Short mmCIF file of C-alpha atoms and ligand atoms in Angstrom, two decimals:
data_model
loop_
_atom_site.label_atom_id
_atom_site.label_comp_id
_atom_site.label_asym_id
_atom_site.label_seq_id
_atom_site.Cartn_x
_atom_site.Cartn_y
_atom_site.Cartn_z
CA UNK A 1 216.99 71.59 10.28
CA UNK A 2 213.70 72.40 8.66
CA UNK A 3 210.62 72.15 10.85
CA UNK A 4 208.61 69.03 10.29
CA UNK A 5 205.36 70.00 8.66
CA UNK A 6 202.19 69.14 10.46
CA UNK A 7 199.32 69.35 7.98
CA UNK A 8 196.61 68.82 10.60
CA UNK A 9 197.92 71.65 12.73
CA UNK A 10 198.25 73.90 9.70
CA UNK A 11 194.73 73.15 8.57
CA UNK A 12 193.41 73.82 12.04
CA UNK A 13 195.21 77.16 12.14
CA UNK A 14 193.82 78.04 8.74
CA UNK A 15 190.22 77.05 9.40
CA UNK A 16 189.56 77.53 13.09
CA UNK A 17 188.68 80.86 14.71
CA UNK A 18 191.83 81.97 16.52
CA UNK A 19 191.33 82.87 20.19
CA UNK A 20 194.88 83.16 21.41
CA UNK A 21 195.97 85.07 24.49
CA UNK A 22 197.39 88.54 23.78
CA UNK A 23 200.63 87.55 25.50
CA UNK A 24 201.25 84.97 22.73
CA UNK A 25 200.54 87.53 20.06
CA UNK A 26 202.06 90.82 21.25
CA UNK A 27 205.81 91.47 21.01
CA UNK A 28 207.89 92.77 23.91
CA UNK A 29 207.64 96.38 22.76
CA UNK A 30 203.89 96.27 22.55
CA UNK A 31 203.56 94.65 25.97
CA UNK A 32 205.73 97.43 27.36
CA UNK A 33 203.56 100.03 25.67
CA UNK A 34 200.45 98.44 27.20
CA UNK A 35 201.98 98.66 30.68
CA UNK A 36 202.80 102.33 30.15
CA UNK A 37 199.31 103.03 28.90
CA UNK A 38 197.89 101.30 31.98
CA UNK A 39 199.91 103.61 34.26
CA UNK A 40 198.33 106.68 32.64
CA UNK A 41 194.94 105.05 32.87
CA UNK A 42 195.27 104.34 36.60
CA UNK A 43 195.98 108.04 37.22
CA UNK A 44 192.89 108.94 35.21
CA UNK A 45 190.77 106.50 37.23
CA UNK A 46 191.90 108.13 40.47
CA UNK A 47 191.31 111.68 39.29
CA UNK A 48 188.05 111.08 37.41
CA UNK A 49 185.70 109.09 39.61
CA UNK A 50 182.55 110.91 38.53
CA UNK A 51 181.18 112.14 35.21
CA UNK A 52 181.93 115.75 36.20
CA UNK A 53 185.53 114.94 37.10
CA UNK A 54 185.96 112.96 33.89
CA UNK A 55 184.78 115.98 31.89
CA UNK A 56 187.17 118.27 33.81
CA UNK A 57 190.10 115.92 33.12
CA UNK A 58 189.12 115.62 29.47
CA UNK A 59 188.89 119.42 29.04
CA UNK A 60 192.33 119.83 30.62
CA UNK A 61 193.91 117.26 28.30
CA UNK A 62 192.05 118.56 25.24
CA UNK A 63 193.14 122.16 25.80
CA UNK A 64 196.74 121.05 26.28
CA UNK A 65 196.49 119.50 22.81
CA UNK A 66 195.02 122.63 21.26
CA UNK A 67 191.32 121.71 21.21
CA UNK A 68 189.06 124.79 21.38
CA UNK A 69 185.55 125.07 22.76
CA UNK A 70 183.20 125.14 19.78
CA UNK A 71 180.31 127.57 19.44
CA UNK A 72 177.73 127.18 16.68
CA UNK A 73 178.64 129.30 13.69
CA UNK A 74 182.40 129.36 14.27
CA UNK A 75 184.46 128.69 11.12
CA UNK A 76 185.84 125.17 10.69
CA UNK A 77 188.49 123.64 8.42
CA UNK A 78 190.33 120.33 8.09
CA UNK A 79 192.65 119.68 11.02
CA UNK A 80 190.69 121.84 13.48
CA UNK A 81 190.30 120.41 16.97
CA UNK A 82 187.17 121.30 18.87
CA UNK A 83 185.04 120.23 21.81
CA UNK A 84 181.65 120.98 23.31
CA UNK A 85 181.07 120.64 27.04
CA UNK A 86 177.51 119.59 27.88
CA UNK A 87 176.75 120.99 31.35
CA UNK A 88 180.01 119.73 32.77
CA UNK A 89 178.73 116.14 32.71
CA UNK A 90 179.21 115.02 29.12
CA UNK A 91 181.58 116.12 26.38
CA UNK A 92 181.94 115.82 22.62
CA UNK A 93 185.30 116.31 20.93
CA UNK A 94 186.14 116.33 17.24
CA UNK A 95 189.05 116.58 14.84
CA UNK A 96 187.88 117.84 11.46
CA UNK A 97 188.81 115.56 8.58
CA UNK A 98 190.04 116.33 5.09
CA UNK A 99 187.22 114.43 3.34
CA UNK A 100 183.89 116.18 2.76
CA UNK A 101 181.78 115.98 5.94
CA UNK A 102 178.99 114.48 3.81
CA UNK A 103 181.05 111.27 3.78
CA UNK A 104 180.18 110.92 7.46
CA UNK A 105 182.09 110.98 10.72
CA UNK A 106 183.90 108.26 12.66
CA UNK A 107 182.18 108.27 16.00
CA UNK A 108 183.35 106.72 19.27
CA UNK A 109 180.82 106.78 22.10
CA UNK A 110 181.67 105.83 25.67
CA UNK A 111 180.12 106.75 29.01
CA UNK A 112 181.68 108.38 32.05
CA UNK A 113 179.02 107.74 34.69
CA UNK A 114 179.38 104.66 36.90
CA UNK A 115 177.22 102.91 39.50
CA UNK A 116 177.39 104.63 42.89
CA UNK A 117 175.35 105.90 45.82
CA UNK A 118 173.85 109.37 45.28
CA UNK A 119 172.81 111.40 48.30
CA UNK A 120 169.09 112.07 48.54
CA UNK A 121 168.07 115.73 48.31
CA UNK A 122 167.28 115.93 52.03
CA UNK A 123 169.94 113.46 53.17
CA UNK A 124 171.03 114.43 56.67
CA UNK A 125 169.51 112.89 59.77
CA UNK A 126 170.41 111.84 63.25
CA UNK A 127 169.41 108.57 64.85
CA UNK A 128 170.56 107.34 68.26
CA UNK A 129 173.21 110.07 68.39
CA UNK A 130 174.79 109.07 65.09
CA UNK A 131 174.63 111.33 62.03
CA UNK A 132 173.90 109.74 58.66
CA UNK A 133 173.16 110.57 55.02
CA UNK A 134 170.29 108.88 53.19
CA UNK A 135 171.33 107.66 49.72
CA UNK A 136 169.61 106.58 46.54
CA UNK A 137 171.68 104.15 44.51
CA UNK A 138 172.51 104.99 40.90
CA UNK A 139 172.74 102.24 38.27
CA UNK A 140 172.57 98.50 38.69
CA UNK A 141 174.32 97.43 41.86
CA UNK A 142 174.39 94.48 44.23
CA UNK A 143 173.54 96.58 47.27
CA UNK A 144 175.35 94.38 49.79
CA UNK A 145 178.66 95.11 48.01
CA UNK A 146 178.47 98.78 49.00
CA UNK A 147 178.53 98.23 52.76
CA UNK A 148 181.65 98.22 54.97
CA UNK A 149 183.96 99.78 52.39
CA UNK A 150 185.52 103.25 52.58
CA UNK A 151 183.52 105.72 50.50
CA UNK A 152 184.43 109.22 49.35
CA UNK A 153 181.99 112.03 48.56
CA UNK A 154 182.30 113.83 45.24
CA UNK A 155 180.11 116.41 43.59
CA UNK A 156 178.77 119.91 43.68
CA UNK A 157 176.56 121.97 45.96
CA UNK A 158 174.81 125.04 44.61
CA UNK A 159 174.12 127.45 47.47
CA UNK A 160 171.09 129.71 47.90
CA UNK A 161 173.00 132.64 46.36
CA UNK A 162 173.77 130.57 43.25
CA UNK A 163 177.46 130.05 43.98
CA UNK A 164 178.79 126.54 43.45
CA UNK A 165 181.09 124.49 45.66
CA UNK A 166 183.09 121.56 44.31
CA UNK A 167 183.15 118.77 46.79
CA UNK A 168 185.77 116.00 46.95
CA UNK A 169 186.41 114.47 50.32
CA UNK A 170 187.87 111.06 51.07
CA UNK A 171 190.52 110.83 48.36
CA UNK A 172 193.44 112.49 50.11
CA UNK A 173 195.23 110.26 52.67
CA UNK A 174 194.48 112.87 55.34
CA UNK A 175 190.77 113.10 54.50
CA UNK A 176 188.15 111.22 56.47
CA UNK A 177 186.05 108.66 54.57
CA UNK A 178 182.45 107.52 55.01
CA UNK A 179 180.87 104.12 55.34
CA UNK A 180 177.61 102.17 55.07
CA UNK A 181 177.34 99.77 58.01
CA UNK A 182 176.22 96.15 57.92
CA UNK A 183 174.90 93.75 60.54
CA UNK A 184 177.29 91.52 62.50
CA UNK A 185 176.92 87.79 61.64
CA UNK A 186 176.02 87.01 65.25
CA UNK A 187 172.73 88.87 64.87
CA UNK A 188 172.14 88.29 61.17
CA UNK A 189 170.18 85.03 61.26
CA UNK A 190 167.09 86.68 59.81
CA UNK A 191 169.06 88.87 57.39
CA UNK A 192 171.08 85.93 56.04
CA UNK A 193 167.92 83.96 55.31
CA UNK A 194 166.77 86.62 52.81
CA UNK A 195 167.49 86.39 49.08
CA UNK A 196 170.72 88.29 48.26
CA UNK A 197 168.79 91.11 46.56
CA UNK A 198 167.17 91.89 49.90
CA UNK A 199 170.16 91.32 52.20
CA UNK A 200 170.67 95.06 52.16
CA UNK A 201 167.67 97.11 51.09
CA UNK A 202 167.77 100.48 49.33
CA UNK A 203 166.83 102.28 52.54
CA UNK A 204 169.63 100.46 54.41
CA UNK A 205 172.30 102.22 52.35
CA UNK A 206 172.84 104.96 54.91
CA UNK A 207 176.18 106.66 55.07
CA UNK A 208 177.70 107.14 58.52
CA UNK A 209 179.12 110.66 58.75
CA UNK A 210 179.66 111.56 62.42
CA UNK A 211 178.91 111.14 66.11
CA UNK A 212 179.96 114.21 68.16
CA UNK A 213 177.10 116.29 69.65
CA UNK A 214 177.32 120.07 69.19
CA UNK A 215 179.27 121.38 72.23
CA UNK A 216 177.37 120.85 75.49
CA UNK A 217 173.99 120.61 73.82
CA UNK A 218 172.13 117.59 75.16
CA UNK A 219 168.91 118.04 73.19
CA UNK A 220 168.06 115.64 70.39
CA UNK A 221 169.55 116.57 67.05
CA UNK A 222 172.80 117.77 68.60
CA UNK A 223 174.97 115.44 66.48
CA UNK A 224 173.20 116.59 63.31
CA UNK A 225 173.77 120.17 64.46
CA UNK A 226 177.46 119.38 65.05
CA UNK A 227 177.80 118.11 61.45
CA UNK A 228 175.90 121.09 59.99
CA UNK A 229 178.11 123.42 62.00
CA UNK A 230 181.26 121.83 60.52
CA UNK A 231 179.80 122.08 57.02
CA UNK A 232 178.79 125.70 57.58
CA UNK A 233 182.20 126.70 58.92
CA UNK A 234 184.04 124.89 56.15
CA UNK A 235 181.80 125.49 53.14
CA UNK A 236 179.21 128.04 54.22
CA UNK A 237 176.36 125.64 53.48
CA UNK A 238 173.10 125.01 55.30
CA UNK A 239 170.83 121.97 55.23
CA UNK A 240 168.64 123.54 52.52
CA UNK A 241 171.62 123.69 50.14
CA UNK A 242 171.55 119.89 49.74
CA UNK A 243 168.37 120.35 47.71
CA UNK A 244 170.47 121.85 44.91
CA UNK A 245 173.40 119.47 45.15
CA UNK A 246 174.69 116.41 43.35
CA UNK A 247 176.77 114.43 45.80
CA UNK A 248 177.95 110.97 44.91
CA UNK A 249 179.43 108.42 47.30
CA UNK A 250 182.06 106.43 45.42
CA UNK A 251 184.66 103.90 46.62
CA UNK A 252 187.64 105.68 48.17
CA UNK A 253 190.17 103.13 46.95
CA UNK A 254 192.81 103.92 44.36
CA UNK A 255 193.35 101.93 41.19
CA UNK A 256 196.18 99.44 41.50
CA UNK A 257 197.79 96.44 39.88
CA UNK A 258 196.38 93.04 40.66
CA UNK A 259 198.35 89.78 40.58
CA UNK A 260 201.97 88.73 41.11
CA UNK A 261 202.56 89.45 37.43
CA UNK A 262 200.78 92.83 37.68
CA UNK A 263 198.82 92.04 34.53
CA UNK A 264 195.43 93.22 35.82
CA UNK A 265 194.07 96.50 37.16
CA UNK A 266 191.64 96.75 40.04
CA UNK A 267 189.68 99.94 40.43
CA UNK A 268 186.35 101.70 40.69
CA UNK A 269 184.55 102.67 37.50
CA UNK A 270 186.30 100.62 34.81
CA UNK A 271 182.78 100.55 33.34
CA UNK A 272 183.16 102.63 31.31
CA UNK A 273 186.36 104.53 31.92
CA UNK A 274 188.36 101.65 30.43
CA UNK A 275 186.69 102.58 27.14
CA UNK A 276 186.24 106.33 27.61
CA UNK A 277 189.93 106.85 28.47
CA UNK A 278 191.26 104.93 25.42
CA UNK A 279 188.72 106.76 23.21
CA UNK A 280 189.83 110.10 24.65
CA UNK A 281 193.53 109.21 24.18
CA UNK A 282 192.92 108.05 20.62
CA UNK A 283 191.22 111.38 19.86
CA UNK A 284 194.00 113.40 21.50
CA UNK A 285 196.53 111.52 19.35
CA UNK A 286 194.52 112.01 16.18
CA UNK A 287 196.12 114.41 13.67
CA UNK A 288 194.63 115.34 10.30
CA UNK A 289 192.24 112.41 9.86
CA UNK A 290 190.54 111.73 6.54
CA UNK A 291 187.06 111.52 8.05
CA UNK A 292 186.06 113.81 10.88
CA UNK A 293 186.68 112.02 14.15
CA UNK A 294 184.05 112.60 16.81
CA UNK A 295 184.23 111.16 20.32
CA UNK A 296 181.45 111.55 22.82
CA UNK A 297 181.87 110.80 26.51
CA UNK A 298 178.34 110.69 27.80
CA UNK A 299 176.52 110.69 31.10
CA UNK A 300 173.50 108.70 32.36
CA UNK A 301 174.22 105.44 30.53
CA UNK A 302 173.84 103.51 33.76
CA UNK A 303 170.31 104.81 34.29
CA UNK A 304 169.12 104.33 30.72
CA UNK A 305 170.62 107.33 28.87
CA UNK A 306 167.66 109.66 29.53
CA UNK A 307 168.02 113.30 30.54
CA UNK A 308 169.83 116.12 28.77
CA UNK A 309 173.31 114.72 29.41
CA UNK A 310 172.39 111.17 28.32
CA UNK A 311 172.59 109.91 24.75
CA UNK A 312 168.81 109.69 24.33
CA UNK A 313 168.86 113.51 24.34
CA UNK A 314 169.65 115.46 21.18
CA UNK A 315 172.97 116.95 22.23
CA UNK A 316 175.07 114.69 20.01
CA UNK A 317 172.70 115.15 17.08
CA UNK A 318 172.77 118.95 17.51
CA UNK A 319 176.57 118.94 17.51
CA UNK A 320 176.71 116.91 14.30
CA UNK A 321 174.10 119.21 12.73
CA UNK A 322 176.12 122.28 13.73
CA UNK A 323 179.42 121.09 12.27
CA UNK A 324 177.67 119.63 9.21
CA UNK A 325 176.07 123.00 8.40
CA UNK A 326 179.32 124.83 8.96
CA UNK A 327 181.14 122.46 6.62
CA UNK A 328 178.56 122.80 3.86
CA UNK A 329 176.39 119.72 4.36
CA UNK A 330 173.47 118.82 6.60
CA UNK A 331 173.14 116.73 9.72
CA UNK A 332 170.86 114.12 8.21
CA UNK A 333 173.24 113.25 5.37
CA UNK A 334 176.26 113.27 7.67
CA UNK A 335 174.67 110.97 10.24
CA UNK A 336 173.41 108.60 7.54
CA UNK A 337 176.97 108.21 6.21
CA UNK A 338 178.60 107.87 9.63
CA UNK A 339 180.00 104.88 11.49
CA UNK A 340 180.16 104.37 15.23
CA UNK A 341 181.97 102.24 17.74
CA UNK A 342 179.79 102.10 20.82
CA UNK A 343 182.65 101.79 23.28
CA UNK A 344 181.41 99.97 26.33
CA UNK A 345 182.56 97.07 28.45
CA UNK A 346 181.50 93.46 28.26
CA UNK A 347 181.43 90.76 30.93
CA UNK A 348 184.67 88.77 31.14
CA UNK A 349 184.41 85.01 31.61
CA UNK A 350 184.96 84.25 35.27
CA UNK A 351 186.09 80.68 36.03
CA UNK A 352 184.40 80.91 39.43
CA UNK A 353 181.03 81.55 37.77
CA UNK A 354 181.26 79.69 34.44
CA UNK A 355 177.58 78.78 34.32
CA UNK A 356 176.34 82.23 33.21
CA UNK A 357 178.35 82.24 29.99
CA UNK A 358 178.32 80.19 26.85
CA UNK A 359 182.00 79.51 26.35
CA UNK A 360 182.13 79.98 22.57
CA UNK A 361 180.41 83.35 22.68
CA UNK A 362 181.76 85.27 25.63
CA UNK A 363 184.71 87.56 26.25
CA UNK A 364 187.89 86.40 27.98
CA UNK A 365 190.51 88.37 29.89
CA UNK A 366 193.67 88.98 27.79
CA UNK A 367 192.10 88.00 24.49
CA UNK A 368 191.80 91.55 23.25
CA UNK A 369 189.09 94.12 22.77
CA UNK A 370 185.67 92.51 22.46
CA UNK A 371 183.44 93.12 19.44
CA UNK A 372 179.78 92.57 20.25
CA UNK A 373 177.48 92.48 17.26
CA UNK A 374 174.34 92.78 19.36
CA UNK A 375 173.36 93.27 22.98
CA UNK A 376 169.91 93.11 24.56
CA UNK A 377 167.98 90.67 26.70
CA UNK A 378 165.83 87.62 25.88
CA UNK A 379 165.06 87.77 22.13
CA UNK A 380 167.64 90.54 21.58
CA UNK A 381 165.21 93.04 23.10
CA UNK A 382 166.62 96.57 23.04
CA UNK A 383 169.49 95.79 20.68
CA UNK A 384 170.66 97.60 17.57
CA UNK A 385 172.32 94.46 16.07
CA UNK A 386 175.07 95.66 13.74
CA UNK A 387 174.79 94.43 10.15
CA UNK A 388 177.01 91.60 8.92
CA UNK A 389 178.42 94.09 6.43
CA UNK A 390 179.47 96.55 9.12
CA UNK A 391 180.79 93.77 11.36
CA UNK A 392 182.79 92.58 8.37
CA UNK A 393 184.19 96.04 7.70
CA UNK A 394 185.28 96.49 11.33
CA UNK A 395 186.79 93.01 11.46
CA UNK A 396 188.82 93.66 8.30
CA UNK A 397 189.97 97.02 9.63
CA UNK A 398 191.10 95.56 12.98
CA UNK A 399 192.93 92.66 11.32
CA UNK A 400 194.69 94.96 8.86
CA UNK A 401 196.19 96.96 11.77
CA UNK A 402 197.01 94.06 14.12
CA UNK A 403 194.40 94.94 16.69
CA UNK A 404 193.78 91.84 18.79
CA UNK A 405 190.05 91.36 19.17
CA UNK A 406 187.59 88.72 20.20
CA UNK A 407 183.85 88.37 19.94
CA UNK A 408 181.42 87.80 22.77
CA UNK A 409 177.95 88.53 24.00
CA UNK A 410 176.77 89.29 27.50
CA UNK A 411 176.07 85.90 29.06
CA UNK A 412 173.96 82.94 28.01
CA UNK A 413 170.69 83.48 26.17
CA UNK A 414 167.96 83.96 28.78
CA UNK A 415 170.52 84.45 31.56
CA UNK A 416 169.90 88.20 31.77
CA UNK A 417 171.41 90.72 29.42
CA UNK A 418 172.00 94.41 29.09
CA UNK A 419 172.35 97.23 26.63
CA UNK A 420 174.61 100.12 25.77
CA UNK A 421 174.23 103.43 23.96
CA UNK A 422 174.63 101.61 20.62
CA UNK A 423 170.88 101.50 19.97
CA UNK A 424 170.43 105.26 20.47
CA UNK A 425 173.18 106.09 18.01
CA UNK A 426 172.07 103.45 15.52
CA UNK A 427 168.59 105.01 15.74
CA UNK A 428 170.12 108.14 14.16
CA UNK A 429 170.77 105.96 11.07
CA UNK A 430 174.44 105.43 11.93
CA UNK A 431 176.17 102.07 11.36
CA UNK A 432 177.02 101.09 14.93
CA UNK A 433 178.73 98.18 16.64
CA UNK A 434 179.67 97.56 20.26
CA UNK A 435 183.32 97.26 21.15
CA UNK A 436 184.98 97.31 24.56
CA UNK A 437 187.07 95.81 27.30
CA UNK A 438 186.04 92.63 29.19
CA UNK A 439 185.49 93.32 32.91
CA UNK A 440 185.46 90.99 35.93
CA UNK A 441 183.08 91.86 38.79
CA UNK A 442 181.33 94.48 36.64
CA UNK A 443 179.37 97.12 38.59
CA UNK A 444 181.07 96.12 41.85
CA UNK A 445 182.84 98.86 43.82
CA UNK A 446 186.11 97.25 42.71
CA UNK A 447 186.16 95.98 39.13
CA UNK A 448 189.00 94.23 37.28
CA UNK A 449 190.30 94.48 33.71
CA UNK A 450 193.53 93.42 31.98
CA UNK A 451 196.20 95.75 30.66
CA UNK A 452 196.40 94.09 27.25
CA UNK A 453 192.66 94.36 26.61
CA UNK A 454 192.75 98.02 27.66
CA UNK A 455 195.61 98.71 25.26
CA UNK A 456 193.83 96.90 22.42
CA UNK A 457 190.79 99.11 23.02
CA UNK A 458 193.03 102.16 22.57
CA UNK A 459 194.51 100.68 19.40
CA UNK A 460 191.08 99.80 18.04
CA UNK A 461 189.66 103.31 18.55
CA UNK A 462 192.81 104.93 17.14
CA UNK A 463 192.72 102.75 14.03
CA UNK A 464 188.99 103.41 13.55
CA UNK A 465 189.12 107.18 13.75
CA UNK A 466 192.23 107.36 11.57
CA UNK A 467 190.63 105.25 8.83
MN1 LIG B 501 178.95 100.49 30.51
MN1 LIG B 502 177.42 99.48 33.26
#
């Protein structure tokens, strides 16, 4: 029997903006593929908790796929796969296209740094026979969230003789972990009366690291000496070596499925690994593109993109200039003809906190990768605001390849706001738009995303760089 036609429903479907759940729009095969992709992603999350580890993982995967480290002046031809490692903390990778480089590159830009607690440069002290590390938080955090959770220490220490030690303690089941303490509720009357931003102050984020005094020494500082003795025996380091170290305290938990239906992933550092991993995978899978595909995984986004590993520095520009020259064009023309997806997360609508979002213009879990035309705060301050023409081009491209996407901005007008690296790339005269995965509890030690949105981000970046 033929289906009864319903003209109102048909007209609604034709005229209304569709915002259907991915699970109503993906077939069984694609849902399976998204689950498989999520499994690989969870492994990446566990092995790449810092920018340095993310670069190491990326280099490993790139070399397996035949990418070669690129030095200025080396010959290049279509199909070549290259990368440039920026100080072990940021990386650019490219697959050379068949079209003239003067037609521009397809750029994906994501960041691999995440909010965390950095150790201060003179971190170790003893108080009341407990040994602690002073920290300085990195990025925008709610400080109270970083107490009473297991933390691991990752990073590097450069010793007086110049040798470097890689540090990763708290990830193996047998490793110890570290912890920032908080006050018991019984004695927290004064603390609990403070505004939440002052519940835990910056100087309260002290990491507990030990309590045994050095042998039978009863003088003050014996616990500190005990810790330094362990560190010296194990790593050959002295207290002065912390001055030339970068040690980051990050949540020690592993990424895992959330929910009875296992549709979500909980983990540390989804912002922005849930975009940098799909962008990396899309680039690894990219063979013989028409336009040169360039993906940059950058550092320092969470502190404003300054410094020589952040995207306000010239390292991306220099790379484009180098390959442009080699391929018979110039950096200025190449950048001016280029397009960029600024691959960063957006805030997912949280039904527990609906008041911060405007429901027609925010991202939802399981509704696909989110396209954000502009970011910024107040009157779009600090935004790059993609043109309607470029938004239209990206929308057409996504629709033509069945990428499920939604549109959303970060919260209600005047509620707050935030930015991404989009503005810094757009400032190079590149057409740029923000695109990324919606995240629940963003910047918390344990963030949540959905598997379908993650997979759609991968699809979106793959489609973009292949176009
Ligand atoms: Mn981000
Ligand atoms: Mn962030």
